[in-house]
């Protein structure tokens, strides 16, 4: 794609990067076929190619964002299916990240939209606040229908409906500690506790830590680590996201210096994609660029790391698992085969649901901020998964698990919970909704 940026504009490294990404796009439109918003809405401006044109126009003319571009960029899920499809290697992720930052700096959103986004940014990244908010939401759920009557309050209705009916108490596994290897030691890793996952489902990291320690891996939960910054990063709040990144880089750098780390294990793939991008996010910060690149290189999805440990074949469980490949894992991190191979070796029959490349509509806070598109994608995803007639659904991202679980009676568990069970851990409680295997 031809671009016409001035030398002055290109002196800004962020604009220069955007320009180099734009130049790679050859307008072929292959990406439109796999874009969930284009497939759902059929509007070119809700396709990757359409958004690329809008971003180019805004940046090239040095214009503030307007309502049209905000509408279409806000509808983008950041699922990155377009980057998997694009034959020209267009780095859409960093382009849309830059566009979102530009929008945040130059566009004043309507009041309710602003308030909702501020509330999400002030609550979700903090487990204590998030836990309290979920308890309040459980009380407010009967009023969701009322909020639905007013367009600007629909995100509130979506939030109330997504909140679980009960919240588990804080897990000891989320506290800073070193969990010793329970077999001959063969590795040392840190694990991300994060923000929303330990509140919504503390059993995921409990399963990961139990499995890893039984396999001879020492697992460190470092003091001071917190939200990876993905939630605010996707809102264009770059400074807040970079602050989170710097804090975690400091924490993990201390853990590296204090005993070494073979990997930084992430059990929420949305967070994993962001942590693997810390090196890029902090590339212009001389105090952090090198440390952040080291952290990104160590970040591994839990299934990526487990597949290096040569797990033995386990007895069959007689259960069919529909494996939902989270966008952040398949498109963001290109981890596609490892989770399914691990599940098969662990004795499960694994099914790939049709249209596995399409997002479930969760996408961070998307299911709150864009409830209508999200609901359509969720219904399509659940229909596809249920068509495989599984006993259980496995995924590697708490956002997808919550989204899919809100629309099906089939149990939804994290992949690592099934693996933990197969290799000596307890049967996931969620399976109690089905007859025992
Ligand atoms: S990230 Fe997903 S929703 Fe956004 S343009 Fe790409 S394919 Fe479409
Ligand atoms: S597939 Fe790639 S090159 Fe083709 S229009 Fe989409 S982003 Fe541009």
JSON list of C-alpha atoms in Angstrom, two decimals, residues 4 15 19 29 31 46 101 200 270 273 289 362 367 381 425:
[
{"chain": "A", "resi": 4, "resn": "UNK", "atom": "CA", "xyz": [2.24, 9.61, 2.08]},
{"chain": "A", "resi": 15, "resn": "UNK", "atom": "CA", "xyz": [4.10, 6.54, 13.33]},
{"chain": "A", "resi": 19, "resn": "UNK", "atom": "CA", "xyz": [3.74, 3.26, 8.23]},
{"chain": "A", "resi": 29, "resn": "UNK", "atom": "CA", "xyz": [-8.87, -8.84, 1.16]},
{"chain": "A", "resi": 31, "resn": "UNK", "atom": "CA", "xyz": [-8.38, -11.38, 5.74]},
{"chain": "A", "resi": 46, "resn": "UNK", "atom": "CA", "xyz": [-15.71, -3.84, 9.99]},
{"chain": "A", "resi": 101, "resn": "UNK", "atom": "CA", "xyz": [-3.64, 4.82, 21.68]},
{"chain": "A", "resi": 200, "resn": "UNK", "atom": "CA", "xyz": [-13.08, -16.18, 38.63]},
{"chain": "A", "resi": 270, "resn": "UNK", "atom": "CA", "xyz": [-4.82, -13.38, 26.61]},
{"chain": "A", "resi": 273, "resn": "UNK", "atom": "CA", "xyz": [0.07, -12.71, 24.23]},
{"chain": "A", "resi": 289, "resn": "UNK", "atom": "CA", "xyz": [14.07, -2.72, 26.72]},
{"chain": "A", "resi": 362, "resn": "UNK", "atom": "CA", "xyz": [-15.18, -12.68, 24.82]},
{"chain": "A", "resi": 367, "resn": "UNK", "atom": "CA", "xyz": [-18.39, -8.90, 25.77]},
{"chain": "A", "resi": 381, "resn": "UNK", "atom": "CA", "xyz": [-19.33, -20.63, 18.83]},
{"chain": "A", "resi": 425, "resn": "UNK", "atom": "CA", "xyz": [-4.43, -34.76, 40.41]}
]
